[in-house]
Amino acid sequence: MFKRYSVSRDRESDTALVRAACLGNGDAIAELYQRHGAIVYRFTLRMCGDASIAEEITQEVFLAFLRQPHHFEEERSAFSTWLCGVARRQLWKRLERDERFVELDDKEEPVEAPASDAPDQWLSRKEAVEMVRKGIEELPLLLKEVVILCELEEMTYPQVALILAVPIGTVRSRLHRAKARLATLLSAVPAGAEKGIRP
Amino acid sequence: MNRPLQEALSSLREEHQEITAPDSVKRGLVALVEAGVVSRSSRRSWFRVAAFGAALTACAAVGVFYRYHATSALPVPPVTLVSMPGAPLVVKSPQERPTSSVPKGKSPVMHTRTSQRAMTALAVIDVNPFITLPSSEGLPAPSMATLVRTQIRREELRQYGFDVSPTVASEIVLAEFVVGQDGLSRSVRLVH
């Protein structure tokens, strides 16, 4: 099953804005940033967890577009997809440079759920959200980027595959593994916990 | 997928979508575009590529012109390279070559047409015999030699041990040097 959500983008008007921006139209670049800047910023922010780095990379991505607009092929992908791909490459370069890159170990087993000392210490829904947020932050980068793009940005599998430059099957398998890890964190939560019901 | 995870992701998604891009970046981008900084650099790079392409095309055109049309019009006939691996040093003028020794087909050194032009050009030029350079005395005989044709002033022959009259010292002559594989000249002749 290909992805459930669709991101509605007016590709034709994006194309017109891209052309105008290339000709030096300030309003056009402002509109493009208004439409697509947030997705780039959110993605980089979630990936690196540092607002200043996310801001810097977002700016670099748009500058890269303005310097070499011919690199964007409108027949191949939507503008936001292309921007995210550039952002990802810039981010990985940055992370590798800063030696914050952690290689994904394919043989690594899913993390164990924290043992609950007392049966009455059930997690509320808010606690579950916090646990998943923390779980996403601690995921290996290759899994984290898939969760951010597929689950938080609601992109389709083909879009994510384009951004990550991997086959769609790889996207699906990575997402499955990431969700399995996150689900393990919540496995100790009883059925009523997500509703905040305490005994 | 398990329901608690789905709900947690849903909540995170709502929170995530509320994050907006910083306005400072937008202001910076707009300022750069309106100032023409980015566009100008882009245009400059395209101009560089176009200029490089034009220069390359011009060089190719000149090369083709000289290769096929201008060879005979050169003030100096093209340099003829003669290699004789494993043979004693014997250099003959084109007129002296026996007919049987003329190789059939394309020359390994020069294009047939160019070679014929050079032969024709040499045929009308008086060629003196080779004179062993005094400076090369004592050098071993080369197993391979190259004929190098160049224009020199007569006074430059002094460095090879020749006596040159001061009255003709500044005269420019066309000379052919036999140069061994060691890079040292062995003999010379003047071409009139």
mmCIF file of C-alpha atoms in Angstrom:
data_model
loop_
_atom_site.group_PDB
_atom_site.id
_atom_site.type_symbol
_atom_site.label_atom_id
_atom_site.label_comp_id
_atom_site.label_asym_id
_atom_site.label_seq_id
_atom_site.Cartn_x
_atom_site.Cartn_y
_atom_site.Cartn_z
ATOM 1 C CA MET A 1 0.000 0.000 0.000
ATOM 2 C CA PHE A 2 1.452 3.292 -1.003
ATOM 3 C CA LYS A 3 1.154 6.132 1.357
ATOM 4 C CA ARG A 4 -2.099 7.242 2.825
ATOM 5 C CA TYR A 5 -1.589 10.954 2.861
ATOM 6 C CA SER A 6 -1.028 13.335 0.015
ATOM 7 C CA VAL A 7 0.658 16.670 0.237
ATOM 8 C CA SER A 8 -1.256 19.132 -1.902
ATOM 9 C CA ARG A 9 1.118 21.392 -3.720
ATOM 10 C CA ASP A 10 0.396 23.573 -6.648
ATOM 11 C CA ARG A 11 3.260 22.433 -8.808
ATOM 12 C CA GLU A 12 2.400 24.724 -11.675
ATOM 13 C CA SER A 13 2.486 27.826 -9.530
ATOM 14 C CA ASP A 14 5.653 26.540 -7.883
ATOM 15 C CA THR A 15 7.241 26.319 -11.316
ATOM 16 C CA ALA A 16 6.242 29.889 -12.107
ATOM 17 C CA LEU A 17 7.648 31.065 -8.794
ATOM 18 C CA VAL A 18 10.880 29.146 -9.366
ATOM 19 C CA ARG A 19 11.340 30.854 -12.732
ATOM 20 C CA ALA A 20 10.569 34.271 -11.291
ATOM 21 C CA ALA A 21 12.975 33.716 -8.398
ATOM 22 C CA CYS A 22 15.720 32.758 -10.839
ATOM 23 C CA LEU A 23 15.175 36.074 -12.592
ATOM 24 C CA GLY A 24 15.781 37.933 -9.349
ATOM 25 C CA ASN A 25 12.219 38.442 -8.142
ATOM 26 C CA GLY A 26 12.343 38.917 -4.369
ATOM 27 C CA ASP A 27 8.614 38.330 -3.899
ATOM 28 C CA ALA A 28 8.883 34.983 -5.656
ATOM 29 C CA ILE A 29 11.643 33.698 -3.399
ATOM 30 C CA ALA A 30 9.720 34.963 -0.373
ATOM 31 C CA GLU A 31 6.642 33.032 -1.486
ATOM 32 C CA LEU A 32 8.668 29.894 -2.188
ATOM 33 C CA TYR A 33 10.205 30.157 1.259
ATOM 34 C CA GLN A 34 6.782 30.700 2.784
ATOM 35 C CA ARG A 35 5.522 27.532 1.120
ATOM 36 C CA HIS A 36 8.473 25.219 1.527
ATOM 37 C CA GLY A 37 10.841 26.751 4.064
ATOM 38 C CA ALA A 38 9.013 25.243 7.009
ATOM 39 C CA ILE A 39 9.270 21.667 5.779
ATOM 40 C CA VAL A 40 13.018 22.018 5.252
ATOM 41 C CA TYR A 41 13.487 23.703 8.618
ATOM 42 C CA ARG A 42 11.363 21.149 10.506
ATOM 43 C CA PHE A 43 13.133 18.233 8.893
ATOM 44 C CA THR A 44 16.603 19.530 9.680
ATOM 45 C CA LEU A 45 15.581 20.603 13.163
ATOM 46 C CA ARG A 46 14.225 17.161 14.004
ATOM 47 C CA MET A 47 17.263 15.486 12.524
ATOM 48 C CA CYS A 48 19.942 17.503 14.276
ATOM 49 C CA GLY A 49 18.026 18.900 17.263
ATOM 50 C CA ASP A 50 19.820 22.236 16.956
ATOM 51 C CA ALA A 51 17.808 25.302 15.884
ATOM 52 C CA SER A 52 20.834 27.312 14.740
ATOM 53 C CA ILE A 53 22.139 24.484 12.541
ATOM 54 C CA ALA A 54 18.635 23.924 11.141
ATOM 55 C CA GLU A 55 18.333 27.620 10.310
ATOM 56 C CA GLU A 56 21.747 27.665 8.678
ATOM 57 C CA ILE A 57 21.032 24.601 6.569
ATOM 58 C CA THR A 58 17.635 25.947 5.521
ATOM 59 C CA GLN A 59 19.332 29.080 4.263
ATOM 60 C CA GLU A 60 22.036 27.070 2.499
ATOM 61 C CA VAL A 61 19.406 24.969 0.754
ATOM 62 C CA PHE A 62 17.638 27.990 -0.718
ATOM 63 C CA LEU A 63 20.931 29.608 -1.639
ATOM 64 C CA ALA A 64 21.969 26.410 -3.387
ATOM 65 C CA PHE A 65 18.772 26.623 -5.409
ATOM 66 C CA LEU A 66 19.372 30.276 -6.318
ATOM 67 C CA ARG A 67 22.962 29.608 -7.337
ATOM 68 C CA GLN A 68 22.214 26.526 -9.419
ATOM 69 C CA PRO A 69 18.525 26.545 -10.252
ATOM 70 C CA HIS A 70 19.076 24.191 -13.198
ATOM 71 C CA HIS A 71 19.733 21.373 -10.732
ATOM 72 C CA PHE A 72 16.014 21.326 -9.955
ATOM 73 C CA GLU A 73 14.163 19.269 -12.563
ATOM 74 C CA GLU A 74 10.470 19.972 -12.298
ATOM 75 C CA GLU A 75 9.521 16.841 -14.278
ATOM 76 C CA ARG A 76 11.336 14.626 -11.788
ATOM 77 C CA SER A 77 10.099 15.847 -8.442
ATOM 78 C CA ALA A 78 8.113 18.478 -6.617
ATOM 79 C CA PHE A 79 10.044 21.510 -5.445
ATOM 80 C CA SER A 80 9.623 20.621 -1.760
ATOM 81 C CA THR A 81 10.898 17.087 -2.413
ATOM 82 C CA TRP A 82 13.956 18.441 -4.168
ATOM 83 C CA LEU A 83 14.607 20.930 -1.378
ATOM 84 C CA CYS A 84 14.384 18.180 1.236
ATOM 85 C CA GLY A 85 16.850 16.075 -0.735
ATOM 86 C CA VAL A 86 19.332 18.960 -0.810
ATOM 87 C CA ALA A 87 18.729 19.600 2.883
ATOM 88 C CA ARG A 88 19.379 15.975 3.701
ATOM 89 C CA ARG A 89 22.678 15.946 1.800
ATOM 90 C CA GLN A 90 23.808 19.161 3.469
ATOM 91 C CA LEU A 91 22.771 17.826 6.859
ATOM 92 C CA TRP A 92 24.622 14.541 6.462
ATOM 93 C CA LYS A 93 27.707 16.384 5.309
ATOM 94 C CA ARG A 94 27.481 18.560 8.388
ATOM 95 C CA LEU A 95 26.919 15.636 10.711
ATOM 96 C CA GLU A 96 29.810 13.693 9.220
ATOM 97 C CA ARG A 97 32.029 16.740 9.542
ATOM 98 C CA ASP A 98 31.017 17.189 13.147
ATOM 99 C CA GLU A 99 31.459 13.455 13.740
ATOM 100 C CA ARG A 100 27.974 13.140 15.034
ATOM 101 C CA PHE A 101 27.111 10.520 12.481
ATOM 102 C CA VAL A 102 26.322 7.093 13.907
ATOM 103 C CA GLU A 103 26.315 4.209 11.461
ATOM 104 C CA LEU A 104 23.177 2.115 11.443
ATOM 105 C CA ASP A 105 23.866 -1.365 12.694
ATOM 106 C CA ASP A 106 21.573 -3.657 10.740
ATOM 107 C CA LYS A 107 22.054 -6.507 13.156
ATOM 108 C CA GLU A 108 21.151 -4.466 16.169
ATOM 109 C CA GLU A 109 18.171 -5.788 18.055
ATOM 110 C CA PRO A 110 15.295 -3.457 18.972
ATOM 111 C CA VAL A 111 15.820 -1.664 22.238
ATOM 112 C CA GLU A 112 14.175 -3.226 25.253
ATOM 113 C CA ALA A 113 11.284 -1.493 26.936
ATOM 114 C CA PRO A 114 12.162 0.061 30.274
ATOM 115 C CA ALA A 115 11.200 -2.321 33.029
ATOM 116 C CA SER A 116 8.445 -1.018 35.180
ATOM 117 C CA ASP A 117 9.203 -1.446 38.846
ATOM 118 C CA ALA A 118 5.666 -1.130 40.074
ATOM 119 C CA PRO A 119 2.544 -2.183 38.203
ATOM 120 C CA ASP A 120 0.717 1.001 39.208
ATOM 121 C CA GLN A 121 3.274 3.237 37.423
ATOM 122 C CA TRP A 122 1.447 3.308 34.176
ATOM 123 C CA LEU A 123 2.172 5.870 31.605
ATOM 124 C CA SER A 124 -0.308 8.535 30.747
ATOM 125 C CA ARG A 125 -0.841 9.475 27.130
ATOM 126 C CA LYS A 126 1.374 12.505 27.530
ATOM 127 C CA GLU A 127 4.095 10.330 28.904
ATOM 128 C CA ALA A 128 3.692 8.005 25.940
ATOM 129 C CA VAL A 129 4.109 10.932 23.563
ATOM 130 C CA GLU A 130 7.222 12.037 25.393
ATOM 131 C CA MET A 131 8.568 8.521 25.246
ATOM 132 C CA VAL A 132 7.998 8.306 21.487
ATOM 133 C CA ARG A 133 9.563 11.748 20.996
ATOM 134 C CA LYS A 134 12.626 10.614 22.907
ATOM 135 C CA GLY A 135 12.592 7.324 21.022
ATOM 136 C CA ILE A 136 12.643 9.171 17.686
ATOM 137 C CA GLU A 137 15.519 11.357 18.837
ATOM 138 C CA GLU A 138 17.511 8.300 19.789
ATOM 139 C CA LEU A 139 16.852 6.376 16.600
ATOM 140 C CA PRO A 140 19.762 5.880 14.216
ATOM 141 C CA LEU A 141 19.781 8.642 11.598
ATOM 142 C CA LEU A 142 18.753 6.354 8.753
ATOM 143 C CA LEU A 143 15.632 5.330 10.624
ATOM 144 C CA LYS A 144 14.989 8.730 12.135
ATOM 145 C CA GLU A 145 14.815 10.510 8.776
ATOM 146 C CA VAL A 146 12.273 8.000 7.490
ATOM 147 C CA VAL A 147 10.030 8.458 10.536
ATOM 148 C CA ILE A 148 10.237 12.243 10.283
ATOM 149 C CA LEU A 149 9.430 12.330 6.576
ATOM 150 C CA CYS A 150 6.787 9.580 6.503
ATOM 151 C CA GLU A 151 5.071 10.038 9.842
ATOM 152 C CA LEU A 152 5.594 13.646 10.847
ATOM 153 C CA GLU A 153 5.739 15.290 7.411
ATOM 154 C CA GLU A 154 3.209 12.845 5.949
ATOM 155 C CA MET A 155 5.112 12.414 2.727
ATOM 156 C CA THR A 156 4.377 9.542 0.385
ATOM 157 C CA TYR A 157 6.772 6.605 0.010
ATOM 158 C CA PRO A 158 7.811 7.648 -3.526
ATOM 159 C CA GLN A 159 8.553 11.176 -2.324
ATOM 160 C CA VAL A 160 10.657 9.884 0.555
ATOM 161 C CA ALA A 161 12.418 7.446 -1.750
ATOM 162 C CA LEU A 162 13.364 10.375 -4.000
ATOM 163 C CA ILE A 163 14.669 12.411 -1.085
ATOM 164 C CA LEU A 164 16.697 9.578 0.373
ATOM 165 C CA ALA A 165 17.750 8.280 -3.053
ATOM 166 C CA VAL A 166 16.801 4.724 -2.117
ATOM 167 C CA PRO A 167 14.181 2.301 -3.468
ATOM 168 C CA ILE A 168 10.641 2.497 -2.103
ATOM 169 C CA GLY A 169 11.064 -0.947 -0.538
ATOM 170 C CA THR A 170 13.971 0.346 1.513
ATOM 171 C CA VAL A 171 11.839 3.221 2.772
ATOM 172 C CA ARG A 172 9.120 0.813 3.824
ATOM 173 C CA SER A 173 11.480 -1.590 5.554
ATOM 174 C CA ARG A 174 13.250 1.220 7.410
ATOM 175 C CA LEU A 175 9.939 2.660 8.521
ATOM 176 C CA HIS A 176 8.813 -0.748 9.701
ATOM 177 C CA ARG A 177 11.981 -1.223 11.739
ATOM 178 C CA ALA A 178 11.743 2.252 13.211
ATOM 179 C CA LYS A 179 8.150 1.712 14.244
ATOM 180 C CA ALA A 180 9.011 -1.657 15.732
ATOM 181 C CA ARG A 181 11.611 0.030 17.908
ATOM 182 C CA LEU A 182 9.210 2.761 18.966
ATOM 183 C CA ALA A 183 6.449 0.251 19.662
ATOM 184 C CA THR A 184 8.776 -1.651 21.951
ATOM 185 C CA LEU A 185 9.034 1.433 24.113
ATOM 186 C CA LEU A 186 5.291 1.454 24.605
ATOM 187 C CA SER A 187 4.822 -2.275 24.950
ATOM 188 C CA ALA A 188 4.627 -2.045 28.715
ATOM 189 C CA VAL A 189 1.742 0.419 28.550
ATOM 190 C CA PRO A 190 -1.593 -1.187 29.411
ATOM 191 C CA ALA A 191 -4.561 -0.721 27.139
ATOM 192 C CA GLY A 192 -6.155 2.024 29.213
ATOM 193 C CA ALA A 193 -2.979 4.028 29.610
ATOM 194 C CA GLU A 194 -3.244 5.843 26.298
ATOM 195 C CA LYS A 195 -6.480 7.325 27.486
ATOM 196 C CA GLY A 196 -4.881 8.512 30.695
ATOM 197 C CA ILE A 197 -7.010 6.159 32.803
ATOM 198 C CA ARG A 198 -5.441 5.123 36.046
ATOM 199 C CA PRO A 199 -6.759 2.323 38.185
ATOM 200 C CA MET B 1 0.389 -0.769 14.038
ATOM 201 C CA ASN B 2 -0.079 -0.591 17.737
ATOM 202 C CA ARG B 3 -2.587 1.981 18.816
ATOM 203 C CA PRO B 4 -0.614 3.796 21.528
ATOM 204 C CA LEU B 5 2.216 4.390 19.070
ATOM 205 C CA GLN B 6 -0.202 5.603 16.405
ATOM 206 C CA GLU B 7 -1.768 8.072 18.809
ATOM 207 C CA ALA B 8 1.559 9.256 20.113
ATOM 208 C CA LEU B 9 2.787 9.817 16.547
ATOM 209 C CA SER B 10 -0.422 11.659 15.743
ATOM 210 C CA SER B 11 0.122 14.026 18.653
ATOM 211 C CA LEU B 12 3.738 14.528 17.696
ATOM 212 C CA ARG B 13 2.671 15.231 14.112
ATOM 213 C CA GLU B 14 0.336 18.025 15.212
ATOM 214 C CA GLU B 15 3.077 19.527 17.323
ATOM 215 C CA HIS B 16 5.617 19.112 14.505
ATOM 216 C CA GLN B 17 3.408 20.829 11.911
ATOM 217 C CA GLU B 18 3.193 23.920 14.114
ATOM 218 C CA ILE B 19 6.915 24.599 13.736
ATOM 219 C CA THR B 20 7.443 27.458 11.299
ATOM 220 C CA ALA B 21 10.531 28.501 9.400
ATOM 221 C CA PRO B 22 12.390 31.493 10.833
ATOM 222 C CA ASP B 23 11.624 34.812 9.172
ATOM 223 C CA SER B 24 15.231 35.919 9.442
ATOM 224 C CA VAL B 25 16.183 33.444 6.720
ATOM 225 C CA LYS B 26 13.442 34.748 4.446
ATOM 226 C CA ARG B 27 14.568 38.336 4.920
ATOM 227 C CA GLY B 28 18.140 37.369 4.134
ATOM 228 C CA LEU B 29 17.170 35.500 0.983
ATOM 229 C CA VAL B 30 14.953 38.296 -0.301
ATOM 230 C CA ALA B 31 17.694 40.837 0.329
ATOM 231 C CA LEU B 32 20.225 38.721 -1.555
ATOM 232 C CA VAL B 33 17.925 38.204 -4.531
ATOM 233 C CA GLU B 34 16.861 41.825 -4.738
ATOM 234 C CA ALA B 35 20.457 42.979 -4.481
ATOM 235 C CA GLY B 36 21.192 40.696 -7.439
ATOM 236 C CA VAL B 37 24.050 39.037 -5.599
ATOM 237 C CA VAL B 38 22.949 35.484 -6.224
ATOM 238 C CA SER B 39 21.619 36.044 -9.726
ATOM 239 C CA ARG B 40 24.743 37.889 -10.788
ATOM 240 C CA SER B 41 27.012 35.100 -9.607
ATOM 241 C CA SER B 42 24.830 32.631 -11.465
ATOM 242 C CA ARG B 43 25.017 34.682 -14.629
ATOM 243 C CA ARG B 44 28.771 34.992 -14.172
ATOM 244 C CA SER B 45 29.186 31.245 -14.024
ATOM 245 C CA TRP B 46 27.137 30.822 -17.203
ATOM 246 C CA PHE B 47 29.224 33.516 -18.859
ATOM 247 C CA ARG B 48 32.372 31.647 -17.838
ATOM 248 C CA VAL B 49 31.090 28.421 -19.350
ATOM 249 C CA ALA B 50 30.081 30.188 -22.575
ATOM 250 C CA ALA B 51 33.441 31.958 -22.857
ATOM 251 C CA PHE B 52 35.318 28.724 -22.268
ATOM 252 C CA GLY B 53 33.238 26.964 -24.913
ATOM 253 C CA ALA B 54 33.862 29.730 -27.449
ATOM 254 C CA ALA B 55 37.614 29.655 -26.780
ATOM 255 C CA LEU B 56 37.676 25.882 -27.153
ATOM 256 C CA THR B 57 35.787 26.059 -30.452
ATOM 257 C CA ALA B 58 38.145 28.734 -31.773
ATOM 258 C CA CYS B 59 41.194 26.628 -30.845
ATOM 259 C CA ALA B 60 39.697 23.593 -32.558
ATOM 260 C CA ALA B 61 38.933 25.624 -35.695
ATOM 261 C CA VAL B 62 42.483 26.990 -35.863
ATOM 262 C CA GLY B 63 43.872 23.497 -35.341
ATOM 263 C CA VAL B 64 41.767 22.039 -38.149
ATOM 264 C CA PHE B 65 42.708 24.913 -40.446
ATOM 265 C CA TYR B 66 46.439 24.429 -39.966
ATOM 266 C CA ARG B 67 46.109 20.668 -40.148
ATOM 267 C CA TYR B 68 44.464 20.558 -43.569
ATOM 268 C CA HIS B 69 45.004 23.905 -45.297
ATOM 269 C CA ALA B 70 47.920 25.853 -43.986
ATOM 270 C CA THR B 71 50.723 23.291 -43.862
ATOM 271 C CA SER B 72 52.302 24.313 -47.162
ATOM 272 C CA ALA B 73 51.906 27.993 -46.351
ATOM 273 C CA LEU B 74 54.060 27.761 -43.241
ATOM 274 C CA PRO B 75 57.244 29.851 -43.504
ATOM 275 C CA VAL B 76 59.275 26.866 -42.307
ATOM 276 C CA PRO B 77 58.609 23.392 -43.702
ATOM 277 C CA PRO B 78 57.265 21.029 -41.076
ATOM 278 C CA VAL B 79 59.778 19.257 -38.916
ATOM 279 C CA THR B 80 60.499 15.773 -40.174
ATOM 280 C CA LEU B 81 61.197 13.194 -37.509
ATOM 281 C CA VAL B 82 63.400 10.309 -38.483
ATOM 282 C CA SER B 83 63.815 7.454 -36.058
ATOM 283 C CA MET B 84 66.103 4.534 -36.715
ATOM 284 C CA PRO B 85 66.028 2.140 -33.773
ATOM 285 C CA GLY B 86 68.867 -0.331 -33.693
ATOM 286 C CA ALA B 87 70.551 1.118 -36.749
ATOM 287 C CA PRO B 88 73.737 3.104 -37.164
ATOM 288 C CA LEU B 89 73.269 6.813 -37.498
ATOM 289 C CA VAL B 90 72.665 7.492 -41.156
ATOM 290 C CA VAL B 91 70.634 10.444 -42.188
ATOM 291 C CA LYS B 92 69.812 11.086 -45.770
ATOM 292 C CA SER B 93 68.081 13.909 -47.465
ATOM 293 C CA PRO B 94 64.737 13.016 -49.053
ATOM 294 C CA GLN B 95 66.240 13.236 -52.530
ATOM 295 C CA GLU B 96 68.926 10.708 -51.615
ATOM 296 C CA ARG B 97 66.521 8.062 -50.320
ATOM 297 C CA PRO B 98 66.368 4.979 -52.543
ATOM 298 C CA THR B 99 62.961 4.402 -54.061
ATOM 299 C CA SER B 100 62.732 0.924 -52.572
ATOM 300 C CA SER B 101 63.164 2.233 -49.057
ATOM 301 C CA VAL B 102 60.212 4.555 -49.292
ATOM 302 C CA PRO B 103 57.520 2.990 -47.102
ATOM 303 C CA LYS B 104 54.215 2.155 -48.690
ATOM 304 C CA GLY B 105 51.006 3.467 -47.216
ATOM 305 C CA LYS B 106 50.684 5.949 -44.422
ATOM 306 C CA SER B 107 53.758 7.246 -42.683
ATOM 307 C CA PRO B 108 53.860 6.492 -38.976
ATOM 308 C CA VAL B 109 55.090 10.002 -38.340
ATOM 309 C CA MET B 110 53.227 12.256 -40.704
ATOM 310 C CA HIS B 111 50.005 12.213 -42.615
ATOM 311 C CA THR B 112 50.584 11.061 -46.235
ATOM 312 C CA ARG B 113 49.413 14.308 -47.761
ATOM 313 C CA THR B 114 51.477 16.392 -45.373
ATOM 314 C CA SER B 115 54.483 14.172 -45.953
ATOM 315 C CA GLN B 116 54.170 14.592 -49.716
ATOM 316 C CA ARG B 117 53.949 18.347 -49.293
ATOM 317 C CA ALA B 118 57.074 18.347 -47.134
ATOM 318 C CA MET B 119 58.907 16.188 -49.672
ATOM 319 C CA THR B 120 57.916 18.576 -52.444
ATOM 320 C CA ALA B 121 59.035 21.540 -50.395
ATOM 321 C CA LEU B 122 62.370 19.912 -49.649
ATOM 322 C CA ALA B 123 62.887 18.995 -53.277
ATOM 323 C CA VAL B 124 63.273 22.637 -54.261
ATOM 324 C CA ILE B 125 65.568 23.461 -51.377
ATOM 325 C CA ASP B 126 69.327 23.152 -51.618
ATOM 326 C CA VAL B 127 70.607 20.933 -48.878
ATOM 327 C CA ASN B 128 74.218 20.806 -47.691
ATOM 328 C CA PRO B 129 75.753 17.616 -46.355
ATOM 329 C CA PHE B 130 75.729 17.031 -42.637
ATOM 330 C CA ILE B 131 78.771 18.253 -40.744
ATOM 331 C CA THR B 132 79.764 16.565 -37.543
ATOM 332 C CA LEU B 133 79.648 18.988 -34.670
ATOM 333 C CA PRO B 134 83.080 19.574 -33.092
ATOM 334 C CA SER B 135 81.345 19.596 -29.727
ATOM 335 C CA SER B 136 80.096 16.050 -30.276
ATOM 336 C CA GLU B 137 83.534 14.498 -30.676
ATOM 337 C CA GLY B 138 84.032 11.689 -28.232
ATOM 338 C CA LEU B 139 80.338 11.054 -27.789
ATOM 339 C CA PRO B 140 79.158 7.478 -28.423
ATOM 340 C CA ALA B 141 77.210 6.857 -31.605
ATOM 341 C CA PRO B 142 73.480 7.021 -30.859
ATOM 342 C CA SER B 143 71.303 4.009 -31.520
ATOM 343 C CA MET B 144 68.407 6.316 -32.347
ATOM 344 C CA ALA B 145 68.445 9.828 -33.777
ATOM 345 C CA THR B 146 65.970 12.577 -34.417
ATOM 346 C CA LEU B 147 66.194 15.240 -37.059
ATOM 347 C CA VAL B 148 65.262 18.662 -35.743
ATOM 348 C CA ARG B 149 64.810 21.569 -38.121
ATOM 349 C CA THR B 150 65.038 25.068 -36.672
ATOM 350 C CA GLN B 151 65.912 28.639 -37.541
ATOM 351 C CA ILE B 152 68.990 29.952 -35.778
ATOM 352 C CA ARG B 153 71.456 32.797 -36.062
ATOM 353 C CA ARG B 154 74.816 31.749 -37.457
ATOM 354 C CA GLU B 155 76.561 33.072 -34.349
ATOM 355 C CA GLU B 156 74.747 30.399 -32.322
ATOM 356 C CA LEU B 157 76.775 27.778 -34.159
ATOM 357 C CA ARG B 158 79.797 28.949 -32.184
ATOM 358 C CA GLN B 159 78.564 27.055 -29.146
ATOM 359 C CA TYR B 160 78.987 23.846 -31.164
ATOM 360 C CA GLY B 161 82.607 24.672 -31.940
ATOM 361 C CA PHE B 162 82.265 26.287 -35.380
ATOM 362 C CA ASP B 163 84.056 29.436 -36.452
ATOM 363 C CA VAL B 164 81.580 32.015 -37.692
ATOM 364 C CA SER B 165 82.577 35.126 -39.565
ATOM 365 C CA PRO B 166 81.418 38.317 -37.788
ATOM 366 C CA THR B 167 80.065 39.686 -41.041
ATOM 367 C CA VAL B 168 77.433 36.964 -41.283
ATOM 368 C CA ALA B 169 77.029 36.282 -37.555
ATOM 369 C CA SER B 170 73.610 37.899 -37.318
ATOM 370 C CA GLU B 171 72.230 36.111 -40.370
ATOM 371 C CA ILE B 172 69.363 33.768 -39.689
ATOM 372 C CA VAL B 173 69.620 30.370 -41.367
ATOM 373 C CA LEU B 174 67.540 27.249 -41.472
ATOM 374 C CA ALA B 175 69.465 24.357 -39.907
ATOM 375 C CA GLU B 176 68.824 20.674 -39.372
ATOM 376 C CA PHE B 177 70.345 19.040 -36.325
ATOM 377 C CA VAL B 178 70.755 15.320 -35.798
ATOM 378 C CA VAL B 179 70.000 14.786 -32.123
ATOM 379 C CA GLY B 180 70.756 11.505 -30.386
ATOM 380 C CA GLN B 181 68.463 9.774 -27.889
ATOM 381 C CA ASP B 182 70.617 11.315 -25.153
ATOM 382 C CA GLY B 183 69.469 14.784 -26.250
ATOM 383 C CA LEU B 184 72.900 15.817 -27.566
ATOM 384 C CA SER B 185 73.342 17.100 -31.104
ATOM 385 C CA ARG B 186 75.711 15.127 -33.306
ATOM 386 C CA SER B 187 75.733 16.899 -36.651
ATOM 387 C CA VAL B 188 74.174 19.797 -38.481
ATOM 388 C CA ARG B 189 73.509 20.967 -41.976
ATOM 389 C CA LEU B 190 72.262 24.261 -43.317
ATOM 390 C CA VAL B 191 69.303 24.341 -45.634
ATOM 391 C CA HIS B 192 69.176 27.175 -48.140
#
